[in-house]
């Protein structure tokens, strides 16, 4: 089998991001204009990340599994179909975020938080399904190069000025072994300058995100 542990690592970001964002929106029902912009930008970032992640899977993962392991196609297609349910929830959360950005109030804030809660509810079982059913199948079906292409595509889809933040967000909850594994995929120059290029910007961003300073 090929090495596929990075999928669960990336999923960890999505498992935490939407509940945290909903909590932060509810924590400040009358936020300053700067706080609204910062939080709305953050929410758009984590919504866009999941949208791109699923697009990459739809193009680079699921078609290969369905073609190469036809006897498992019903299961694979069922899990892939969950992307459509999540896409609807993503669209609703994006629309609620745009409304809150334009007209921040206790009501639009609660509507956004509720949309994020709903997204979280449909995302969690899907991530379980992928990790338990699809990833093990991919490990014995795809080549390492084919699998790694998804990660490369995923990183390239993140806006350049947000890549350090996305990397910091992903690395934050990891233990030493998983962090070392993911750091192998970071370009050498960025790896050497990790404290300056990723760690420092992420800590500043996380402080603003979580304490509003």
PDB file of C-alpha atoms in Angstrom, residues 2-213:
ATOM      1  CA  UNK A   2       1.053   3.601  -0.603  1.00  0.00           C
ATOM      2  CA  UNK A   3       1.362   6.240   2.138  1.00  0.00           C
ATOM      3  CA  UNK A   4      -1.995   7.985   2.594  1.00  0.00           C
ATOM      4  CA  UNK A   5      -1.870   9.346   6.149  1.00  0.00           C
ATOM      5  CA  UNK A   6      -1.950  12.968   4.937  1.00  0.00           C
ATOM      6  CA  UNK A   7      -5.686  12.692   4.159  1.00  0.00           C
ATOM      7  CA  UNK A   8      -6.655  12.298   7.816  1.00  0.00           C
ATOM      8  CA  UNK A   9      -4.249  15.109   8.706  1.00  0.00           C
ATOM      9  CA  UNK A  10      -5.884  17.495   6.222  1.00  0.00           C
ATOM     10  CA  UNK A  11      -9.312  16.341   7.377  1.00  0.00           C
ATOM     11  CA  UNK A  12      -8.430  17.329  10.941  1.00  0.00           C
ATOM     12  CA  UNK A  13      -8.424  20.965   9.840  1.00  0.00           C
ATOM     13  CA  UNK A  14     -11.950  20.621   8.429  1.00  0.00           C
ATOM     14  CA  UNK A  15     -13.104  18.704  11.503  1.00  0.00           C
ATOM     15  CA  UNK A  16     -12.263  21.686  13.723  1.00  0.00           C
ATOM     16  CA  UNK A  17     -12.645  24.775  11.544  1.00  0.00           C
ATOM     17  CA  UNK A  18     -16.422  25.165  11.262  1.00  0.00           C
ATOM     18  CA  UNK A  19     -17.329  24.580  14.907  1.00  0.00           C
ATOM     19  CA  UNK A  20     -14.596  27.028  15.922  1.00  0.00           C
ATOM     20  CA  UNK A  21     -15.787  29.640  13.408  1.00  0.00           C
ATOM     21  CA  UNK A  22     -19.397  29.337  14.614  1.00  0.00           C
ATOM     22  CA  UNK A  23     -18.230  29.742  18.215  1.00  0.00           C
ATOM     23  CA  UNK A  24     -16.214  32.859  17.336  1.00  0.00           C
ATOM     24  CA  UNK A  25     -19.115  34.468  15.463  1.00  0.00           C
ATOM     25  CA  UNK A  26     -21.416  33.858  18.442  1.00  0.00           C
ATOM     26  CA  UNK A  27     -18.783  35.138  20.903  1.00  0.00           C
ATOM     27  CA  UNK A  28     -19.059  38.717  19.575  1.00  0.00           C
ATOM     28  CA  UNK A  29     -22.638  39.543  18.582  1.00  0.00           C
ATOM     29  CA  UNK A  30     -21.736  43.233  18.007  1.00  0.00           C
ATOM     30  CA  UNK A  31     -18.270  43.039  16.396  1.00  0.00           C
ATOM     31  CA  UNK A  32     -16.270  45.999  15.100  1.00  0.00           C
ATOM     32  CA  UNK A  33     -16.086  46.450  11.309  1.00  0.00           C
ATOM     33  CA  UNK A  34     -12.460  45.233  11.368  1.00  0.00           C
ATOM     34  CA  UNK A  35     -13.440  42.117  13.293  1.00  0.00           C
ATOM     35  CA  UNK A  36     -16.248  41.359  10.824  1.00  0.00           C
ATOM     36  CA  UNK A  37     -13.834  41.628   7.882  1.00  0.00           C
ATOM     37  CA  UNK A  38     -11.185  39.468   9.548  1.00  0.00           C
ATOM     38  CA  UNK A  39     -13.613  36.728  10.607  1.00  0.00           C
ATOM     39  CA  UNK A  40     -15.501  36.751   7.304  1.00  0.00           C
ATOM     40  CA  UNK A  41     -12.190  36.435   5.412  1.00  0.00           C
ATOM     41  CA  UNK A  42     -11.215  33.523   7.676  1.00  0.00           C
ATOM     42  CA  UNK A  43     -14.544  31.775   7.151  1.00  0.00           C
ATOM     43  CA  UNK A  44     -14.290  32.228   3.385  1.00  0.00           C
ATOM     44  CA  UNK A  45     -10.784  30.709   3.541  1.00  0.00           C
ATOM     45  CA  UNK A  46     -11.885  27.536   5.374  1.00  0.00           C
ATOM     46  CA  UNK A  47     -15.020  27.190   3.223  1.00  0.00           C
ATOM     47  CA  UNK A  48     -12.966  27.591   0.043  1.00  0.00           C
ATOM     48  CA  UNK A  49     -10.460  25.043   1.314  1.00  0.00           C
ATOM     49  CA  UNK A  50     -13.079  22.304   1.606  1.00  0.00           C
ATOM     50  CA  UNK A  51     -14.610  23.207  -1.759  1.00  0.00           C
ATOM     51  CA  UNK A  52     -11.213  22.892  -3.476  1.00  0.00           C
ATOM     52  CA  UNK A  53     -10.390  19.690  -1.570  1.00  0.00           C
ATOM     53  CA  UNK A  54     -13.573  18.039  -2.836  1.00  0.00           C
ATOM     54  CA  UNK A  55     -13.040  19.311  -6.387  1.00  0.00           C
ATOM     55  CA  UNK A  56      -9.578  17.732  -6.387  1.00  0.00           C
ATOM     56  CA  UNK A  57     -10.991  14.424  -5.137  1.00  0.00           C
ATOM     57  CA  UNK A  58     -13.762  14.499  -7.749  1.00  0.00           C
ATOM     58  CA  UNK A  59     -11.176  14.930 -10.507  1.00  0.00           C
ATOM     59  CA  UNK A  60      -8.134  12.995  -9.249  1.00  0.00           C
ATOM     60  CA  UNK A  61      -9.391  10.317  -6.831  1.00  0.00           C
ATOM     61  CA  UNK A  62     -12.940   9.053  -7.310  1.00  0.00           C
ATOM     62  CA  UNK A  63     -12.882   8.450 -11.101  1.00  0.00           C
ATOM     63  CA  UNK A  64      -9.730   6.316 -10.772  1.00  0.00           C
ATOM     64  CA  UNK A  65     -11.226   4.216  -7.963  1.00  0.00           C
ATOM     65  CA  UNK A  66     -14.508   3.659  -9.827  1.00  0.00           C
ATOM     66  CA  UNK A  67     -12.682   2.697 -13.031  1.00  0.00           C
ATOM     67  CA  UNK A  68     -10.045   0.439 -11.459  1.00  0.00           C
ATOM     68  CA  UNK A  69     -12.145  -1.244  -8.752  1.00  0.00           C
ATOM     69  CA  UNK A  70     -15.592  -1.578 -10.358  1.00  0.00           C
ATOM     70  CA  UNK A  71     -16.758  -4.132  -7.787  1.00  0.00           C
ATOM     71  CA  UNK A  72     -16.450  -1.411  -5.128  1.00  0.00           C
ATOM     72  CA  UNK A  73     -18.050   1.281  -7.315  1.00  0.00           C
ATOM     73  CA  UNK A  74     -21.408   1.404  -5.453  1.00  0.00           C
ATOM     74  CA  UNK A  75     -19.631   2.200  -2.173  1.00  0.00           C
ATOM     75  CA  UNK A  76     -17.235   4.668  -3.800  1.00  0.00           C
ATOM     76  CA  UNK A  77     -20.040   6.466  -5.636  1.00  0.00           C
ATOM     77  CA  UNK A  78     -22.121   6.653  -2.460  1.00  0.00           C
ATOM     78  CA  UNK A  79     -19.314   8.411  -0.572  1.00  0.00           C
ATOM     79  CA  UNK A  80     -18.600  10.689  -3.542  1.00  0.00           C
ATOM     80  CA  UNK A  81     -22.309  11.597  -3.688  1.00  0.00           C
ATOM     81  CA  UNK A  82     -21.966  13.028  -0.168  1.00  0.00           C
ATOM     82  CA  UNK A  83     -19.952  15.835  -1.797  1.00  0.00           C
ATOM     83  CA  UNK A  84     -23.192  17.151  -3.314  1.00  0.00           C
ATOM     84  CA  UNK A  85     -24.866  17.410   0.092  1.00  0.00           C
ATOM     85  CA  UNK A  86     -21.799  19.192   1.454  1.00  0.00           C
ATOM     86  CA  UNK A  87     -21.675  21.519  -1.571  1.00  0.00           C
ATOM     87  CA  UNK A  88     -25.204  22.694  -0.748  1.00  0.00           C
ATOM     88  CA  UNK A  89     -24.199  23.337   2.874  1.00  0.00           C
ATOM     89  CA  UNK A  90     -21.026  25.135   1.708  1.00  0.00           C
ATOM     90  CA  UNK A  91     -23.056  27.389  -0.594  1.00  0.00           C
ATOM     91  CA  UNK A  92     -25.454  28.218   2.239  1.00  0.00           C
ATOM     92  CA  UNK A  93     -22.592  29.038   4.619  1.00  0.00           C
ATOM     93  CA  UNK A  94     -20.896  31.195   1.956  1.00  0.00           C
ATOM     94  CA  UNK A  95     -24.116  33.112   1.332  1.00  0.00           C
ATOM     95  CA  UNK A  96     -24.684  33.600   5.077  1.00  0.00           C
ATOM     96  CA  UNK A  97     -21.096  34.840   5.440  1.00  0.00           C
ATOM     97  CA  UNK A  98     -21.572  37.370   2.619  1.00  0.00           C
ATOM     98  CA  UNK A  99     -24.779  38.634   4.247  1.00  0.00           C
ATOM     99  CA  UNK A 100     -23.092  38.977   7.663  1.00  0.00           C
ATOM    100  CA  UNK A 101     -20.119  40.756   6.070  1.00  0.00           C
ATOM    101  CA  UNK A 102     -22.459  43.315   4.458  1.00  0.00           C
ATOM    102  CA  UNK A 103     -24.979  43.654   7.302  1.00  0.00           C
ATOM    103  CA  UNK A 104     -23.425  42.442  10.577  1.00  0.00           C
ATOM    104  CA  UNK A 105     -26.006  42.036  13.340  1.00  0.00           C
ATOM    105  CA  UNK A 106     -26.951  39.545  16.028  1.00  0.00           C
ATOM    106  CA  UNK A 107     -29.478  38.032  13.587  1.00  0.00           C
ATOM    107  CA  UNK A 108     -27.165  37.677  10.579  1.00  0.00           C
ATOM    108  CA  UNK A 109     -24.397  36.458  12.888  1.00  0.00           C
ATOM    109  CA  UNK A 110     -26.610  33.727  14.309  1.00  0.00           C
ATOM    110  CA  UNK A 111     -27.716  32.746  10.785  1.00  0.00           C
ATOM    111  CA  UNK A 112     -24.057  32.383   9.806  1.00  0.00           C
ATOM    112  CA  UNK A 113     -23.210  30.382  12.933  1.00  0.00           C
ATOM    113  CA  UNK A 114     -26.203  28.093  12.308  1.00  0.00           C
ATOM    114  CA  UNK A 115     -25.100  27.551   8.688  1.00  0.00           C
ATOM    115  CA  UNK A 116     -21.602  26.646   9.915  1.00  0.00           C
ATOM    116  CA  UNK A 117     -23.094  24.258  12.475  1.00  0.00           C
ATOM    117  CA  UNK A 118     -25.113  22.550   9.740  1.00  0.00           C
ATOM    118  CA  UNK A 119     -22.049  22.273   7.509  1.00  0.00           C
ATOM    119  CA  UNK A 120     -20.139  20.707  10.391  1.00  0.00           C
ATOM    120  CA  UNK A 121     -22.940  18.182  10.933  1.00  0.00           C
ATOM    121  CA  UNK A 122     -22.817  16.953   7.320  1.00  0.00           C
ATOM    122  CA  UNK A 123     -19.024  17.105   7.010  1.00  0.00           C
ATOM    123  CA  UNK A 124     -18.110  14.940  10.010  1.00  0.00           C
ATOM    124  CA  UNK A 125     -19.751  11.653   8.887  1.00  0.00           C
ATOM    125  CA  UNK A 126     -18.440  12.187   5.352  1.00  0.00           C
ATOM    126  CA  UNK A 127     -14.856  12.514   6.598  1.00  0.00           C
ATOM    127  CA  UNK A 128     -15.390   9.308   8.615  1.00  0.00           C
ATOM    128  CA  UNK A 129     -16.656   7.524   5.487  1.00  0.00           C
ATOM    129  CA  UNK A 130     -13.692   8.666   3.407  1.00  0.00           C
ATOM    130  CA  UNK A 131     -11.125   7.689   6.007  1.00  0.00           C
ATOM    131  CA  UNK A 132     -12.706   4.304   6.745  1.00  0.00           C
ATOM    132  CA  UNK A 133     -13.814   3.244   3.250  1.00  0.00           C
ATOM    133  CA  UNK A 134     -12.217   5.285   0.464  1.00  0.00           C
ATOM    134  CA  UNK A 135      -8.692   5.987   1.720  1.00  0.00           C
ATOM    135  CA  UNK A 136      -7.860   2.301   2.399  1.00  0.00           C
ATOM    136  CA  UNK A 137      -9.066   1.459  -1.130  1.00  0.00           C
ATOM    137  CA  UNK A 138      -6.963   4.266  -2.596  1.00  0.00           C
ATOM    138  CA  UNK A 139      -3.921   2.978  -0.698  1.00  0.00           C
ATOM    139  CA  UNK A 140      -3.968  -0.253  -2.725  1.00  0.00           C
ATOM    140  CA  UNK A 141      -5.263   1.208  -6.015  1.00  0.00           C
ATOM    141  CA  UNK A 142      -3.425   4.470  -6.763  1.00  0.00           C
ATOM    142  CA  UNK A 143       0.294   5.025  -7.260  1.00  0.00           C
ATOM    143  CA  UNK A 144       2.085   7.292  -4.793  1.00  0.00           C
ATOM    144  CA  UNK A 145       2.530   9.853  -7.557  1.00  0.00           C
ATOM    145  CA  UNK A 146      -1.195   9.866  -8.302  1.00  0.00           C
ATOM    146  CA  UNK A 147      -2.038  10.256  -4.618  1.00  0.00           C
ATOM    147  CA  UNK A 148       0.528  13.004  -4.039  1.00  0.00           C
ATOM    148  CA  UNK A 149      -0.867  14.941  -7.021  1.00  0.00           C
ATOM    149  CA  UNK A 150      -3.968  15.707  -4.932  1.00  0.00           C
ATOM    150  CA  UNK A 151      -1.899  17.315  -2.182  1.00  0.00           C
ATOM    151  CA  UNK A 152       0.086  19.375  -4.679  1.00  0.00           C
ATOM    152  CA  UNK A 153      -3.101  20.527  -6.394  1.00  0.00           C
ATOM    153  CA  UNK A 154      -4.608  21.373  -3.009  1.00  0.00           C
ATOM    154  CA  UNK A 155      -1.686  23.562  -1.967  1.00  0.00           C
ATOM    155  CA  UNK A 156      -1.575  25.348  -5.322  1.00  0.00           C
ATOM    156  CA  UNK A 157      -5.286  26.220  -5.061  1.00  0.00           C
ATOM    157  CA  UNK A 158      -4.741  28.206  -1.834  1.00  0.00           C
ATOM    158  CA  UNK A 159      -4.167  31.929  -2.524  1.00  0.00           C
ATOM    159  CA  UNK A 160      -0.436  32.620  -2.261  1.00  0.00           C
ATOM    160  CA  UNK A 161      -0.883  35.201   0.501  1.00  0.00           C
ATOM    161  CA  UNK A 162      -2.848  32.652   2.589  1.00  0.00           C
ATOM    162  CA  UNK A 163      -0.558  29.619   2.226  1.00  0.00           C
ATOM    163  CA  UNK A 164       1.467  30.256   5.394  1.00  0.00           C
ATOM    164  CA  UNK A 165      -1.770  30.608   7.387  1.00  0.00           C
ATOM    165  CA  UNK A 166      -3.251  27.444   5.872  1.00  0.00           C
ATOM    166  CA  UNK A 167      -0.046  25.515   6.625  1.00  0.00           C
ATOM    167  CA  UNK A 168       0.047  26.791  10.206  1.00  0.00           C
ATOM    168  CA  UNK A 169      -3.618  25.911  10.712  1.00  0.00           C
ATOM    169  CA  UNK A 170      -3.040  22.391   9.432  1.00  0.00           C
ATOM    170  CA  UNK A 171       0.135  21.790  11.458  1.00  0.00           C
ATOM    171  CA  UNK A 172      -1.153  23.224  14.762  1.00  0.00           C
ATOM    172  CA  UNK A 173      -3.051  20.168  16.123  1.00  0.00           C
ATOM    173  CA  UNK A 174      -0.485  17.567  14.977  1.00  0.00           C
ATOM    174  CA  UNK A 175       1.770  15.475  17.173  1.00  0.00           C
ATOM    175  CA  UNK A 176       5.517  15.386  16.472  1.00  0.00           C
ATOM    176  CA  UNK A 177       5.346  12.363  14.133  1.00  0.00           C
ATOM    177  CA  UNK A 178       2.534  13.739  11.950  1.00  0.00           C
ATOM    178  CA  UNK A 179       4.133  17.187  11.900  1.00  0.00           C
ATOM    179  CA  UNK A 180       7.458  15.720  10.745  1.00  0.00           C
ATOM    180  CA  UNK A 181       5.649  13.755   8.041  1.00  0.00           C
ATOM    181  CA  UNK A 182       3.822  16.819   6.720  1.00  0.00           C
ATOM    182  CA  UNK A 183       6.953  18.975   6.862  1.00  0.00           C
ATOM    183  CA  UNK A 184       8.564  16.602   4.353  1.00  0.00           C
ATOM    184  CA  UNK A 185       6.058  17.908   1.804  1.00  0.00           C
ATOM    185  CA  UNK A 186       6.929  21.545   2.481  1.00  0.00           C
ATOM    186  CA  UNK A 187       9.372  23.050  -0.062  1.00  0.00           C
ATOM    187  CA  UNK A 188      12.943  23.092   1.286  1.00  0.00           C
ATOM    188  CA  UNK A 189      13.324  26.900   1.442  1.00  0.00           C
ATOM    189  CA  UNK A 190      10.086  27.216   3.429  1.00  0.00           C
ATOM    190  CA  UNK A 191      11.138  24.314   5.674  1.00  0.00           C
ATOM    191  CA  UNK A 192      14.416  26.064   6.527  1.00  0.00           C
ATOM    192  CA  UNK A 193      12.615  29.320   7.253  1.00  0.00           C
ATOM    193  CA  UNK A 194       9.645  27.651   8.977  1.00  0.00           C
ATOM    194  CA  UNK A 195       9.744  29.814  12.145  1.00  0.00           C
ATOM    195  CA  UNK A 196       9.645  33.019  10.083  1.00  0.00           C
ATOM    196  CA  UNK A 197       7.537  31.959   7.096  1.00  0.00           C
ATOM    197  CA  UNK A 198       4.873  29.826   8.788  1.00  0.00           C
ATOM    198  CA  UNK A 199       5.075  29.672  12.588  1.00  0.00           C
ATOM    199  CA  UNK A 200       5.283  33.409  13.306  1.00  0.00           C
ATOM    200  CA  UNK A 201       2.538  34.505  10.849  1.00  0.00           C
ATOM    201  CA  UNK A 202       0.273  31.689  12.047  1.00  0.00           C
ATOM    202  CA  UNK A 203       0.705  32.532  15.753  1.00  0.00           C
ATOM    203  CA  UNK A 204      -0.112  36.180  15.081  1.00  0.00           C
ATOM    204  CA  UNK A 205      -3.125  35.190  12.956  1.00  0.00           C
ATOM    205  CA  UNK A 206      -4.347  32.633  15.528  1.00  0.00           C
ATOM    206  CA  UNK A 207      -4.126  35.213  18.316  1.00  0.00           C
ATOM    207  CA  UNK A 208      -6.216  37.673  16.295  1.00  0.00           C
ATOM    208  CA  UNK A 209      -8.658  34.908  15.354  1.00  0.00           C
ATOM    209  CA  UNK A 210      -9.199  33.615  18.875  1.00  0.00           C
ATOM    210  CA  UNK A 211      -8.820  36.704  21.051  1.00  0.00           C
ATOM    211  CA  UNK A 212      -9.700  39.479  18.634  1.00  0.00           C
ATOM    212  CA  UNK A 213      -6.440  41.327  19.205  1.00  0.00           C
TER     213      UNK A 213
END
